[in-house]
Amino acid sequence: MNKDSEEKKLLIGFIIDAVIAAASIIAAVIALVVTNAGMGVFVPVLSIVVIAAVLNVVLEAVMLKRADADIDELAVERESAVAANNAKSDFLSNMSHDIRTPLNAIQGMTKIALDHVDDVEQVTSCLNRISVSGHHLLGLINDVLDMSKIESGKMMLNEDRTSIKAVVDDIALITHTQVEEKNQDFDVRIGTLMSNYVFCDGLRLSQIMLNMLSNAVKFTPEGGNIALSVSQTKSNKGEHYVHLVIKVKDDGIGIDPEFGDRIFDSFERVDSKHVNDTQGVGLGMTITKYIVDAMGGLIEFDSELGKGTEFRVDLDFKRMPDDDEEEKTVAEETAVDDSLRGNMVLVAEDNLINMEVAKAILNDRGIQIEWAENGQICVDMFSSHEAGYYAAILMDLRMPVMTGYEAAAKIRYLDREDAATIPIIAMSADAFAEDIRRCIEAGMDDHLSKPIEIDKLMEALHRFIK
């Protein structure tokens, strides 16, 4: 019951009590009048005065009760505000530590590499560590951004045809790198799949698995064991659906029962007395639970302190038709196909360093580029060349003068034969589902999130350049 309802109920109660008290007084006064008729006007006047006095006392009591209720609510709100403030302080402290840790590694390894430029082995080792630290830093930032989207109600699912095997293979590859650093044993099992292809948000499904596995790696000591199993059974939703079961098991430190009640709360982490060198801001499981809930699924866990933990996720997805013939992956095609060499790509990017990165990646593969510093220049350059001059356009979204969205829409409406067909691929740090939808609505063909992964960029170019 809310505050207003409680106050109304309280006020009505007091008014009823006042009416009863007043009625009693009136009845007594009437009795006096009947018994002592000689008192004349004095008795009615006296009754009115007494009733007014009673109502005044009741009103004061109501005001006092309301004041007490306000004080109690203020106390509760203050405690809640203090708790929220403490949570934010802890979060900022953890975030500061966890951001500075990979940044320190990046700066330190860069200095070492510069001091040993002639030592190829040393430089290679430094670059590998810089890459790992960079990926970790990106993961932290993505968690904070995802949480911001969740709290504002803007995180959306981008559902499409998704291969369960491909998702598991990608996650296994990423996790193998993590477990090797801690000499852990990692077992991956794909059980019965009634339909390999399902209709879901593949990126978010990957995120569910990766967050659970990352926790398992973090909280399992060196030499420990981690297992991922994925299987399907019949769905209660009908024959057009499958029930997907994902399990992640480890023999790590386990979860304290007291912490288990808060494991899906924002910014919560296992007490540092158990884990001294664990990075993360305590958002992974919160985000995981939100995604599972958004997909209409269930997440639960079973854990014993000092022996390990098993997380289980249950999801129902709509079946999608499997391909009869084994498909050759784009990555395999890219490895043997040299057909992109000699193509000209227009890169719309306002950041010089990002442009130089794209140029280096494409030039190394025989692809030439021309640079447009904003959306308007991109439209002008495309318009000034004959049809077919550019094989594709790589489009940043946030640029001065004209955004990537506006530039793509203008290009699509140009009166020339290749305006509607030239591949336009977004390359942006705006990487949420609604950003991708906006790109498609503006006329773009695909979206790649920054930092750009070379394999994904080349796959996209192979897919769209004919």
XYZ file of C-alpha atoms in Angstrom:
466
model
C 0.000 0.000 0.000
C 1.366 3.457 -0.893
C 1.775 6.426 1.407
C -1.366 8.281 0.242
C -3.580 5.218 0.829
C -2.141 4.712 4.305
C -2.738 8.371 5.218
C -6.330 8.273 3.928
C -7.034 5.113 5.908
C -5.541 6.684 9.044
C -7.518 9.913 8.599
C -10.800 8.077 8.007
C -10.212 6.034 11.164
C -9.700 9.116 13.274
C -12.755 10.860 11.779
C -14.913 7.823 12.579
C -13.595 7.848 16.155
C -14.337 11.587 16.361
C -17.883 11.145 15.055
C -18.545 8.346 17.555
C -17.152 10.474 20.386
C -19.208 13.469 19.265
C -22.342 11.331 18.932
C -21.818 10.034 22.427
C -21.510 13.570 23.764
C -24.630 14.683 21.874
C -26.559 11.712 23.248
C -25.435 12.582 26.757
C -26.375 16.221 26.259
C -29.825 15.255 24.918
C -30.307 13.130 27.983
C -29.380 16.098 30.130
C -31.823 18.312 28.248
C -34.609 15.828 28.717
C -33.762 15.433 32.383
C -33.028 19.081 33.101
C -35.147 21.108 30.746
C -34.468 24.189 32.798
C -30.862 24.530 31.529
C -32.241 26.191 28.376
C -29.831 27.237 25.589
C -26.731 26.553 27.664
C -26.778 22.786 27.090
C -26.836 22.864 23.203
C -24.126 25.533 23.242
C -22.102 23.435 25.629
C -22.515 20.376 23.368
C -21.257 22.306 20.339
C -18.242 23.569 22.283
C -17.421 20.052 23.492
C -17.809 18.590 19.982
C -15.529 21.279 18.558
C -12.982 20.553 21.273
C -13.094 16.815 20.505
C -12.702 17.420 16.760
C -9.787 19.759 17.435
C -8.045 17.116 19.548
C -8.644 14.528 16.825
C -7.290 16.884 14.139
C -4.145 17.527 16.166
C -3.727 13.779 16.656
C -4.046 13.223 12.891
C -1.441 15.911 12.219
C 0.911 14.373 14.777
C 0.440 10.916 13.278
C 1.089 12.281 9.808
C 4.201 14.090 11.028
C 5.442 10.855 12.638
C 4.772 8.965 9.397
C 6.676 11.613 7.407
C 9.599 11.393 9.832
C 9.632 7.586 9.561
C 9.520 7.747 5.772
C 12.288 10.356 5.703
C 14.391 8.075 7.893
C 13.806 5.149 5.508
C 14.575 7.331 2.490
C 17.734 8.594 4.187
C 18.897 5.048 4.909
C 18.141 4.089 1.306
C 20.028 7.152 0.018
C 23.015 6.374 2.249
C 23.044 2.760 1.037
C 22.826 3.886 -2.595
C 25.591 6.432 -2.039
C 27.798 3.780 -0.424
C 27.131 1.438 -3.354
C 28.114 4.177 -5.810
C 31.247 4.961 -3.792
C 32.227 1.287 -3.768
C 31.507 1.083 -7.487
C 33.646 4.136 -8.275
C 36.445 2.766 -6.129
C 36.276 -0.626 -7.858
C 35.942 1.000 -11.268
C 38.943 3.244 -10.654
C 41.030 0.240 -9.635
C 39.847 -1.991 -12.458
C 40.368 0.645 -15.145
C 43.788 1.650 -13.865
C 44.995 -1.960 -13.759
C 44.813 -2.639 -17.534
C 45.797 0.966 -18.293
C 48.913 0.512 -16.189
C 49.701 -2.681 -18.114
C 49.166 -0.921 -21.454
C 51.394 2.011 -20.516
C 54.029 -0.225 -18.947
C 54.177 -2.675 -21.845
C 54.307 0.211 -24.348
C 57.314 1.704 -22.515
C 59.067 -1.684 -22.433
C 58.387 -2.244 -26.150
C 59.787 1.195 -27.040
C 62.887 0.509 -24.959
C 63.486 -2.816 -26.750
C 62.444 -2.107 -30.348
C 65.249 -4.316 -31.663
C 64.151 -7.311 -29.590
C 61.366 -8.853 -31.698
C 60.465 -11.468 -29.089
C 60.205 -8.876 -26.303
C 58.131 -6.488 -28.446
C 55.795 -9.316 -29.520
C 55.261 -10.321 -25.903
C 54.479 -6.725 -24.945
C 52.028 -6.300 -27.815
C 50.210 -9.506 -26.840
C 49.819 -8.251 -23.267
C 48.667 -4.850 -24.498
C 46.024 -6.598 -26.611
C 44.771 -8.666 -23.642
C 44.633 -5.567 -21.411
C 42.806 -3.624 -24.102
C 40.152 -6.335 -24.453
C 39.700 -6.409 -20.677
C 39.313 -2.627 -20.556
C 36.738 -2.774 -23.338
C 34.829 -5.419 -21.403
C 34.624 -3.158 -18.348
C 33.341 -0.255 -20.426
C 30.770 -2.463 -22.163
C 29.460 -3.666 -18.797
C 28.954 -0.106 -17.548
C 27.253 0.938 -20.801
C 25.010 -2.148 -20.755
C 24.002 -1.378 -17.163
C 23.204 2.201 -18.147
C 20.950 0.910 -20.925
C 19.254 -1.516 -18.550
C 18.526 1.168 -15.943
C 17.109 3.501 -18.588
C 15.040 0.704 -20.132
C 16.757 1.048 -23.509
C 18.497 -2.316 -23.848
C 16.777 -4.143 -26.685
C 17.139 -7.596 -28.235
C 18.247 -7.771 -31.871
C 16.853 -11.172 -32.841
C 17.900 -13.016 -35.984
C 18.771 -16.503 -37.255
C 21.540 -17.750 -34.961
C 23.684 -20.894 -34.984
C 24.083 -22.424 -31.512
C 27.227 -24.281 -32.598
C 28.811 -21.098 -33.953
C 28.067 -19.217 -30.717
C 29.571 -22.002 -28.590
C 32.639 -22.258 -30.858
C 33.300 -18.515 -30.608
C 32.852 -18.479 -26.823
C 35.090 -21.539 -26.429
C 37.841 -19.840 -28.429
C 37.698 -16.710 -26.260
C 37.590 -18.693 -23.005
C 40.494 -20.972 -23.971
C 42.755 -17.912 -24.013
C 41.678 -17.035 -20.457
C 42.009 -20.532 -18.980
C 45.449 -21.059 -20.516
C 46.777 -18.134 -18.501
C 45.718 -19.914 -15.278
C 46.566 -23.465 -16.429
C 42.929 -24.488 -15.968
C 41.206 -27.398 -17.660
C 38.305 -26.323 -19.896
C 35.771 -28.861 -21.156
C 33.139 -27.970 -23.779
C 30.294 -30.309 -24.574
C 27.492 -29.833 -27.090
C 24.768 -32.362 -26.417
C 21.679 -33.131 -28.478
C 20.628 -30.194 -30.652
C 17.154 -30.586 -32.083
C 17.679 -27.404 -34.126
C 21.112 -25.812 -34.489
C 19.575 -22.605 -35.848
C 17.216 -20.631 -33.617
C 15.664 -17.169 -33.653
C 17.358 -15.112 -30.948
C 19.847 -12.322 -30.242
C 23.108 -14.164 -30.897
C 25.267 -11.416 -29.394
C 23.331 -11.439 -26.115
C 23.290 -15.246 -26.027
C 27.088 -15.138 -26.356
C 27.201 -12.566 -23.578
C 25.259 -14.869 -21.225
C 27.733 -17.706 -21.761
C 30.791 -15.475 -21.651
C 29.783 -13.742 -18.411
C 29.213 -17.066 -16.645
C 32.479 -18.492 -17.968
C 34.428 -15.341 -17.076
C 33.189 -15.640 -13.490
C 34.172 -19.306 -13.431
C 37.685 -18.462 -14.625
C 38.030 -15.579 -12.153
C 36.930 -17.520 -9.092
C 38.643 -20.820 -9.881
C 42.286 -21.142 -8.785
C 45.129 -22.161 -11.098
C 44.886 -25.763 -12.181
C 41.131 -25.868 -11.573
C 38.413 -27.262 -13.814
C 35.712 -25.433 -15.795
C 33.021 -26.988 -17.968
C 30.479 -25.620 -20.443
C 27.631 -27.800 -21.657
C 24.864 -26.882 -24.101
C 21.932 -29.075 -25.064
C 18.311 -28.922 -26.223
C 15.098 -30.693 -25.254
C 11.461 -30.333 -26.285
C 9.904 -26.991 -25.424
C 6.642 -26.528 -23.554
C 5.858 -23.741 -26.027
C 5.198 -26.242 -28.809
C 6.843 -28.104 -31.673
C 8.050 -24.908 -33.342
C 10.297 -24.145 -30.353
C 13.258 -25.802 -28.638
C 14.304 -25.639 -24.989
C 17.983 -24.666 -24.655
C 19.894 -25.594 -21.481
C 23.259 -23.954 -20.756
C 25.381 -25.103 -17.809
C 28.675 -23.665 -16.562
C 30.382 -25.600 -13.775
C 33.628 -24.982 -11.883
C 35.468 -26.313 -8.832
C 36.458 -22.864 -7.611
C 35.922 -21.020 -4.325
C 32.133 -21.324 -4.362
C 29.607 -18.703 -3.294
C 28.906 -17.740 0.291
C 25.156 -18.170 1.020
C 24.991 -14.564 2.278
C 26.452 -13.273 -0.974
C 24.268 -15.623 -3.016
C 21.222 -13.527 -2.133
C 22.886 -10.468 -3.740
C 24.696 -12.067 -6.652
C 22.362 -10.550 -9.254
C 22.428 -7.063 -7.665
C 24.325 -4.219 -9.343
C 27.944 -3.556 -8.287
C 28.097 -6.603 -6.003
C 31.299 -8.648 -5.903
C 32.623 -11.483 -3.787
C 34.312 -10.131 -0.660
C 37.954 -9.257 -1.324
C 39.106 -11.399 1.617
C 38.292 -14.438 -0.542
C 39.637 -13.041 -3.822
C 42.444 -10.510 -3.822
C 43.210 -10.211 -7.498
C 39.808 -10.395 -9.197
C 38.893 -7.659 -11.646
C 35.405 -6.492 -12.569
C 32.890 -3.950 -11.369
C 30.213 -6.380 -10.213
C 27.829 -5.946 -13.155
C 28.320 -9.157 -15.124
C 25.706 -11.293 -13.389
C 23.241 -8.382 -13.135
C 23.451 -7.933 -16.901
C 23.259 -11.692 -17.462
C 20.067 -11.983 -15.411
C 18.508 -9.032 -17.236
C 19.241 -10.608 -20.635
C 17.886 -13.995 -19.516
C 14.735 -12.323 -18.171
C 14.333 -10.314 -21.395
C 14.538 -13.583 -23.345
C 11.831 -15.078 -21.126
C 14.235 -17.563 -19.523
C 15.422 -18.627 -16.093
C 18.858 -18.491 -14.444
C 19.725 -20.292 -11.224
C 22.797 -21.641 -9.488
C 23.935 -24.251 -7.013
C 27.093 -23.640 -5.016
C 29.060 -24.959 -2.074
C 31.657 -22.770 -0.421
C 35.142 -24.068 -1.121
C 33.969 -26.707 -3.624
C 32.588 -24.868 -6.642
C 29.539 -23.523 -8.433
C 27.206 -24.522 -11.245
C 25.075 -21.985 -13.108
C 22.170 -23.105 -15.267
C 20.212 -21.096 -17.836
C 16.968 -22.310 -19.448
C 15.676 -20.596 -22.600
C 13.007 -21.316 -25.201
C 13.730 -20.249 -28.774
C 11.839 -20.546 -32.021
C 13.299 -23.105 -34.407
C 14.894 -21.935 -37.649
C 15.541 -24.242 -40.627
C 18.989 -25.865 -40.712
C 20.996 -25.878 -43.948
C 21.177 -29.272 -45.636
C 24.613 -28.645 -47.110
C 27.640 -27.820 -45.042
C 28.379 -24.130 -45.507
C 31.823 -22.827 -46.184
C 32.455 -20.017 -43.719
C 33.274 -16.524 -44.894
C 36.468 -16.674 -42.875
C 37.593 -19.725 -44.885
C 36.696 -17.970 -48.116
C 38.660 -14.914 -47.013
C 41.765 -17.008 -46.387
C 41.940 -18.200 -50.016
C 40.145 -15.406 -51.884
C 42.180 -12.499 -53.235
C 39.299 -10.908 -55.125
C 39.149 -7.738 -52.983
C 42.642 -6.641 -53.996
C 42.581 -3.447 -56.036
C 39.158 -2.246 -54.856
C 38.654 1.368 -53.714
C 36.823 1.933 -50.422
C 35.577 5.308 -49.182
C 36.167 5.726 -45.427
C 34.042 8.380 -43.689
C 35.745 9.005 -40.337
C 36.417 12.231 -38.406
C 39.127 10.723 -36.197
C 42.572 10.646 -37.809
C 43.862 7.701 -35.760
C 40.796 5.582 -36.562
C 41.244 6.413 -40.243
C 44.920 5.373 -40.108
C 43.963 2.068 -38.483
C 41.407 1.348 -41.218
C 43.894 2.371 -43.886
C 46.596 0.071 -42.524
C 44.214 -2.897 -42.300
C 42.879 -2.440 -45.837
C 46.163 -1.467 -47.511
C 47.831 -4.587 -46.114
C 45.211 -6.585 -48.016
C 45.600 -4.718 -51.279
C 42.557 -2.488 -50.839
C 42.908 1.251 -51.503
C 41.038 3.896 -49.511
C 40.031 7.532 -49.804
C 39.218 9.548 -46.681
C 36.180 11.726 -46.004
C 36.420 13.720 -42.759
C 32.659 14.040 -42.248
C 29.333 12.939 -43.678
C 28.960 15.890 -46.047
C 32.396 15.331 -47.591
C 31.522 11.636 -47.951
C 28.352 12.479 -49.919
C 30.251 14.998 -52.067
C 33.088 12.555 -52.855
C 30.687 9.769 -53.747
C 28.664 12.123 -55.968
C 31.738 13.463 -57.788
C 32.967 10.082 -59.012
C 31.496 7.856 -61.668
C 29.320 4.894 -60.767
C 31.360 1.910 -59.626
C 34.447 3.935 -58.609
C 33.952 2.995 -54.954
C 33.393 -0.666 -54.094
C 32.053 0.129 -50.596
C 31.714 2.868 -47.974
C 32.818 2.465 -44.358
C 30.753 4.966 -42.388
C 31.336 6.390 -38.921
C 28.094 7.520 -37.261
C 29.037 10.516 -35.112
C 30.723 13.097 -37.304
C 30.608 16.904 -37.475
C 28.669 18.782 -40.181
C 26.685 15.676 -41.154
C 26.256 12.398 -39.278
C 26.722 8.960 -40.795
C 22.981 8.327 -40.595
C 22.248 11.476 -42.624
C 25.037 10.779 -45.115
C 23.816 7.228 -45.784
C 20.245 8.413 -46.307
C 21.374 11.155 -48.737
C 23.495 8.709 -50.729
C 20.583 6.284 -51.055
C 18.391 9.080 -52.480
C 20.931 10.265 -55.079
C 19.832 9.973 -58.695
C 22.520 7.579 -59.944
C 22.572 3.875 -60.708
C 24.838 2.739 -57.827
C 23.251 4.903 -55.105
C 20.906 2.138 -54.016
C 23.393 -0.731 -54.337
C 26.772 0.434 -53.026
C 27.519 -1.378 -49.732
C 27.514 1.033 -46.776
C 28.937 -0.509 -43.606
C 28.734 1.381 -40.321
C 31.882 1.389 -38.170
C 31.058 3.024 -34.862
C 31.426 2.916 -31.088
C 27.605 3.200 -30.950
C 27.012 -0.511 -30.675
C 23.589 -1.101 -29.104
C 20.644 -2.793 -30.803
C 18.843 0.507 -31.378
C 22.007 1.942 -33.008
C 22.108 -1.004 -35.399
C 18.401 -0.547 -36.203
C 18.958 3.139 -36.941
C 21.759 2.186 -39.339
C 19.520 -0.207 -41.242
C 16.692 2.337 -41.324
C 19.112 4.933 -42.749
C 19.969 2.567 -45.603
C 23.176 0.939 -44.380
C 23.859 -2.731 -45.026
C 25.705 -3.746 -41.863
C 27.157 -2.490 -38.581
C 30.582 -3.179 -37.077
C 31.342 -1.964 -33.559
C 34.624 -0.330 -32.602
C 37.279 -1.310 -31.856
C 37.200 -2.968 -35.250
C 38.072 -6.658 -35.447
C 39.970 -7.342 -38.663
C 38.309 -10.704 -39.370
C 34.814 -9.257 -39.028
C 35.662 -6.288 -41.241
C 37.040 -8.513 -43.985
C 34.070 -10.883 -43.688
C 31.692 -7.958 -44.169
C 33.576 -6.666 -47.205
C 33.635 -10.135 -48.782
C 29.918 -10.477 -48.134
C 28.909 -7.218 -49.794
C 31.489 -6.481 -52.494
C 30.542 -8.417 -55.626
